[in-house]
CSV table of C-alpha atoms in Angstrom, one decimal:
chain,number,residue,atom,x,y,z
A,1,MET,CA,1.7,-26.8,-15.1
A,2,GLU,CA,-2.2,-25.9,-15.0
A,3,THR,CA,-3.2,-23.0,-17.2
A,4,ILE,CA,-3.8,-19.6,-15.6
A,5,SER,CA,-6.4,-17.4,-17.1
A,6,CYS,CA,-5.7,-13.4,-17.5
A,7,PHE,CA,-8.3,-10.7,-18.6
A,8,ILE,CA,-7.0,-7.2,-19.8
A,9,VAL,CA,-8.9,-4.2,-18.9
A,10,GLU,CA,-7.1,-1.3,-20.9
A,11,ASP,CA,-8.5,1.5,-23.3
A,12,ASP,CA,-5.0,2.3,-24.7
A,13,PRO,CA,-4.3,0.1,-27.8
A,14,GLN,CA,-0.5,0.5,-27.6
A,15,ALA,CA,-0.6,-0.4,-23.8
A,16,PHE,CA,-2.8,-3.4,-24.5
A,17,ALA,CA,-0.7,-4.6,-27.3
A,18,TYR,CA,2.5,-4.2,-25.2
A,19,ALA,CA,1.0,-6.2,-22.3
A,20,SER,CA,-0.4,-9.0,-24.5
A,21,SER,CA,3.0,-9.3,-26.1
A,22,ILE,CA,4.6,-9.8,-22.7
A,23,ILE,CA,2.0,-12.3,-21.5
A,24,GLU,CA,1.9,-14.4,-24.7
A,25,THR,CA,5.6,-15.3,-23.8
A,26,TYR,CA,4.1,-17.5,-20.8
A,27,GLN,CA,3.0,-21.0,-22.3
A,28,HIS,CA,0.9,-21.6,-19.0
A,29,ILE,CA,-1.1,-18.2,-19.2
A,30,LYS,CA,-3.9,-17.5,-21.5
A,31,ILE,CA,-5.6,-14.3,-22.2
A,32,VAL,CA,-9.2,-15.2,-21.9
A,33,GLY,CA,-10.9,-11.7,-22.5
A,34,THR,CA,-10.2,-8.0,-22.9
A,35,SER,CA,-12.4,-4.8,-22.5
A,36,ASN,CA,-11.7,-1.0,-22.7
A,37,THR,CA,-14.7,-0.1,-20.3
A,38,ILE,CA,-15.3,-0.8,-16.7
A,39,LYS,CA,-19.1,-2.1,-17.1
A,40,GLU,CA,-18.3,-4.6,-19.9
A,41,ALA,CA,-15.2,-5.7,-18.1
A,42,ALA,CA,-17.0,-6.4,-15.1
A,43,MET,CA,-19.7,-8.4,-16.9
A,44,LEU,CA,-17.1,-10.5,-18.8
A,45,ILE,CA,-15.1,-11.2,-15.7
A,46,LYS,CA,-18.1,-12.5,-13.7
A,47,GLU,CA,-18.5,-14.6,-16.8
A,48,LEU,CA,-15.0,-15.8,-17.6
A,49,LYS,CA,-13.7,-16.0,-14.0
A,50,PRO,CA,-10.1,-15.2,-14.6
A,51,ASN,CA,-7.3,-16.1,-12.2
A,52,PHE,CA,-5.9,-12.5,-12.4
A,53,ILE,CA,-6.7,-9.1,-14.3
A,54,ILE,CA,-4.2,-6.2,-15.6
A,55,LEU,CA,-6.5,-3.1,-14.6
A,56,ASP,CA,-5.7,0.3,-15.9
A,57,VAL,CA,-6.9,2.8,-13.0
A,58,PHE,CA,-8.4,5.1,-15.7
A,59,LEU,CA,-10.7,3.9,-18.4
A,60,ILE,CA,-13.0,5.8,-20.9
A,61,ASP,CA,-16.1,5.3,-18.9
A,62,GLY,CA,-14.7,5.6,-15.1
A,63,ASN,CA,-11.8,4.4,-13.0
A,64,ALA,CA,-10.7,1.2,-11.1
A,65,PHE,CA,-12.4,2.4,-8.1
A,66,GLU,CA,-15.8,2.6,-9.7
A,67,PHE,CA,-15.0,-0.8,-11.0
A,68,LEU,CA,-14.1,-2.9,-7.9
A,69,PRO,CA,-17.5,-2.2,-5.9
A,70,LEU,CA,-19.3,-3.8,-9.0
A,71,PHE,CA,-18.2,-7.2,-7.6
A,72,ASP,CA,-19.9,-8.8,-4.4
A,73,ASN,CA,-16.5,-10.8,-4.0
A,74,ILE,CA,-13.3,-10.3,-5.8
A,75,ASP,CA,-11.9,-13.7,-6.1
A,76,PHE,CA,-9.1,-12.8,-8.8
A,77,LYS,CA,-5.9,-11.2,-8.3
A,78,ILE,CA,-5.3,-7.6,-9.9
A,79,ILE,CA,-2.3,-5.9,-11.4
A,80,PHE,CA,-3.1,-2.2,-11.3
A,81,THR,CA,-1.4,0.2,-14.1
A,82,THR,CA,-1.6,3.9,-14.3
A,83,SER,CA,-0.2,6.9,-16.1
A,84,TYR,CA,-0.7,9.2,-13.1
A,85,ALA,CA,2.3,9.3,-10.7
A,86,LYS,CA,0.7,10.9,-7.8
A,87,PHE,CA,-3.0,9.6,-8.1
A,88,ALA,CA,-3.8,7.2,-5.2
A,89,ILE,CA,-0.1,6.3,-4.9
A,90,ASP,CA,-0.6,6.6,-1.0
A,91,ALA,CA,-3.5,4.3,-1.2
A,92,PHE,CA,-1.7,1.6,-3.1
A,93,LYS,CA,1.2,1.9,-0.6
A,94,PHE,CA,-0.8,1.7,2.7
A,95,SER,CA,-2.9,-1.3,1.4
A,96,ALA,CA,0.3,-3.3,0.5
A,97,LEU,CA,-1.0,-3.6,-3.1
A,98,ASP,CA,1.5,-3.2,-6.3
A,99,TYR,CA,0.8,-0.9,-9.2
A,100,LEU,CA,2.8,-0.5,-12.6
A,101,LEU,CA,3.5,3.2,-13.5
A,102,LYS,CA,3.3,3.7,-17.3
A,103,PRO,CA,5.3,3.4,-19.3
A,104,TYR,CA,6.5,0.4,-17.5
A,105,GLU,CA,9.5,-1.9,-18.5
A,106,LYS,CA,9.0,-5.4,-19.7
A,107,LYS,CA,10.8,-6.7,-16.7
A,108,ASP,CA,8.4,-4.8,-14.3
A,109,LEU,CA,5.2,-6.5,-15.9
A,110,ILE,CA,7.1,-9.9,-15.7
A,111,LEU,CA,7.8,-9.5,-11.8
A,112,ALA,CA,4.2,-8.3,-11.2
A,113,ILE,CA,2.8,-11.4,-13.0
A,114,ASP,CA,5.3,-13.8,-11.2
A,115,LYS,CA,4.2,-12.3,-8.1
A,116,VAL,CA,0.6,-12.7,-8.8
A,117,VAL,CA,1.0,-16.3,-9.8
A,118,SER,CA,2.8,-17.2,-6.6
A,119,ASP,CA,0.0,-15.4,-4.6
A,120,LEU,CA,-2.9,-17.1,-6.3
A,121,GLU,CA,-3.6,-19.3,-3.3
A,122,LYS,CA,-3.0,-16.9,-0.7
A,123,THR,CA,-6.0,-15.5,1.4
A,124,ASN,CA,-6.7,-12.1,3.0
A,125,TYR,CA,-6.5,-10.4,-0.5
A,126,GLN,CA,-9.8,-8.9,0.1
A,127,GLN,CA,-8.6,-7.2,3.3
A,128,GLN,CA,-6.0,-5.3,1.1
A,129,LEU,CA,-8.7,-4.3,-1.3
A,130,SER,CA,-10.9,-2.9,1.2
A,131,THR,CA,-8.1,-1.1,3.0
A,132,LEU,CA,-7.4,0.3,-0.6
A,133,MET,CA,-11.0,1.4,-1.1
A,134,HIS,CA,-11.3,2.8,2.4
A,135,ASN,CA,-8.2,5.1,1.9
A,136,ILE,CA,-9.5,6.1,-1.6
A,137,SER,CA,-12.9,7.0,-0.6
A,138,ASN,CA,-11.9,8.7,2.8
A,139,LYS,CA,-9.3,11.0,2.0
A,140,GLU,CA,-9.9,13.4,4.9
A,141,GLN,CA,-10.2,10.6,7.6
A,142,SER,CA,-7.4,8.4,9.0
A,143,LYS,CA,-6.0,6.0,6.7
A,144,LYS,CA,-5.5,2.5,7.3
A,145,LEU,CA,-2.2,0.5,7.0
A,146,ILE,CA,-1.6,-3.0,6.3
A,147,LEU,CA,0.9,-4.5,8.5
A,148,LYS,CA,1.9,-8.1,7.4
A,149,THR,CA,3.1,-10.5,10.1
A,150,THR,CA,4.4,-14.3,9.8
A,151,ASP,CA,0.9,-15.2,11.0
A,152,ALA,CA,-1.6,-12.7,9.9
A,153,ILE,CA,-2.6,-9.5,8.1
A,154,HIS,CA,-3.4,-6.6,10.3
A,155,VAL,CA,-5.4,-3.4,9.3
A,156,VAL,CA,-4.4,-0.5,11.5
A,157,ASP,CA,-5.6,3.1,11.6
A,158,ILE,CA,-2.8,5.2,11.5
A,159,LYS,CA,-3.8,7.4,14.1
A,160,ASP,CA,-3.7,4.3,16.5
A,161,ILE,CA,0.0,4.0,15.9
A,162,LEU,CA,2.1,5.5,18.7
A,163,TYR,CA,5.5,4.6,17.5
A,164,ALA,CA,7.5,2.2,15.4
A,165,LYS,CA,10.9,0.8,16.4
A,166,SER,CA,13.5,-0.6,14.2
A,167,ASP,CA,14.9,-3.9,15.0
A,168,ASN,CA,17.6,-4.7,12.3
A,169,ASN,CA,15.4,-5.6,9.1
A,170,TYR,CA,12.3,-5.7,11.2
A,171,THR,CA,10.1,-3.1,12.5
A,172,SER,CA,7.9,-3.2,15.7
A,173,PHE,CA,4.8,-1.3,15.8
A,174,LEU,CA,3.2,-0.1,19.4
A,175,LEU,CA,-0.5,0.8,19.1
A,176,VAL,CA,-2.1,3.2,21.5
A,177,ASP,CA,-4.0,0.0,23.2
A,178,GLY,CA,-0.6,-1.5,24.0
A,179,LYS,CA,-0.7,-4.0,21.1
A,180,SER,CA,2.6,-4.7,19.5
A,181,ILE,CA,2.9,-5.8,15.9
A,182,LEU,CA,6.4,-7.1,14.5
A,183,VAL,CA,6.8,-6.9,10.5
A,184,SER,CA,9.6,-8.2,8.5
A,185,LYS,CA,10.3,-4.7,6.6
A,186,PRO,CA,12.9,-2.1,7.7
A,187,LEU,CA,11.8,1.2,9.4
A,188,LYS,CA,12.9,3.2,6.4
A,189,SER,CA,10.0,2.0,4.3
A,190,PHE,CA,7.5,3.0,6.8
A,191,ASP,CA,9.3,6.3,7.3
A,192,GLU,CA,8.7,7.2,3.6
A,193,LYS,CA,5.0,6.2,3.8
A,194,LEU,CA,4.2,7.7,7.2
A,195,LYS,CA,6.0,11.2,7.2
A,196,GLU,CA,3.4,13.1,5.4
A,197,HIS,CA,0.9,12.1,8.0
A,198,ARG,CA,2.5,13.5,11.0
A,199,PHE,CA,5.1,10.8,11.9
A,200,PHE,CA,8.6,12.0,12.7
A,201,ARG,CA,11.9,10.0,12.6
A,202,VAL,CA,13.3,11.2,16.1
A,203,HIS,CA,16.0,8.6,16.1
A,204,GLN,CA,17.6,6.1,13.7
A,205,SER,CA,15.7,3.4,15.5
A,206,PHE,CA,12.4,5.2,16.2
A,207,LEU,CA,9.5,6.7,14.0
A,208,ILE,CA,7.1,8.6,16.4
A,209,ASN,CA,3.4,9.7,16.0
A,210,LEU,CA,3.9,13.5,16.6
A,211,ASN,CA,0.1,13.5,17.8
A,212,TYR,CA,0.9,11.7,21.1
A,213,ILE,CA,3.7,14.1,22.1
A,214,THR,CA,3.2,15.2,25.6
A,215,SER,CA,6.5,16.5,26.8
A,216,PHE,CA,10.3,16.7,26.0
A,217,ASN,CA,13.0,16.0,28.7
A,218,LYS,CA,15.9,18.4,28.1
A,219,ARG,CA,18.3,16.4,30.3
A,220,SER,CA,18.1,13.0,28.8
A,221,ASP,CA,17.0,14.4,25.1
A,222,GLU,CA,14.0,12.2,25.3
A,223,VAL,CA,10.4,12.8,23.9
A,224,VAL,CA,7.5,11.3,26.0
A,225,LEU,CA,4.5,10.0,24.1
A,226,ASN,CA,1.2,9.3,25.9
A,227,GLY,CA,2.8,10.3,29.0
A,228,ASN,CA,4.7,7.3,29.8
A,229,HIS,CA,6.7,6.3,26.7
A,230,ALA,CA,10.2,7.9,26.6
A,231,ILE,CA,11.8,7.7,23.2
A,232,PRO,CA,15.4,8.9,22.7
A,233,VAL,CA,16.2,11.7,20.2
A,234,ALA,CA,18.9,11.9,18.2
A,235,GLN,CA,20.9,15.4,18.3
A,236,SER,CA,20.5,15.8,14.5
A,237,ARG,CA,16.9,15.5,14.8
A,238,LYS,CA,16.4,17.5,17.9
A,239,LYS,CA,16.1,20.9,16.6
A,240,ASN,CA,13.5,19.9,14.1
A,241,LEU,CA,11.4,18.3,16.7
A,242,LEU,CA,11.7,21.2,19.1
A,243,ASN,CA,10.7,23.6,16.4
A,244,TYR,CA,7.7,21.4,15.9
A,245,ILE,CA,6.8,21.4,19.7
A,246,ASP,CA,7.1,25.2,19.8
A,247,GLU,CA,4.7,25.6,17.0
A,248,LEU,CA,2.0,23.7,19.1
A,249,PHE,CA,1.9,26.7,21.4
């Protein structure tokens, strides 16, 4: 098996020693360099060209989001690590990039390394990193969401999603322009991501963008989006939805 190179960017000696000891159990992975600052790390990574890096989000001279723009093109994969539970978690989730929350277990880093190794040849990684940077630097603007299909990676503005519909273990997204995107993830995973961004689970099978409500049909218990999309509302969700509509006026 061809040797895979790794670079560790970490300013905590214990965290560095822990990660190193795990990586050293892989015969085909070699640690080619380390650094505890973003500036030195960027310089060395450009020179050593590792296949992947382990990057602590916060370092003594800055953070990972100041580090990434130092590269014209990122041709290495990244395993992000952070001690801060709430910092940028949404940004990672929406960009479909993984991160490890310290202190992580050995099995968590092993899973992350195995995934990185299997993804080394995959393209579109730059799209995911760009989405991450957008969501970090534009906190007050609409976030972008990565939707992966069998054929492509779609970068979608959350504000452009009309609703999402469950289809067993798949989810179908309908955008305001009429485009439909089918992804192989259950609706529940998107419910958790989007509920803080004015999305509401009106039914077991439907997650709607509350910004597009135009009416509610009391006879049929359906909420109408954008004037022509009737979505069923479950009895258990009806009261909360009507409370929201009442607050609009």
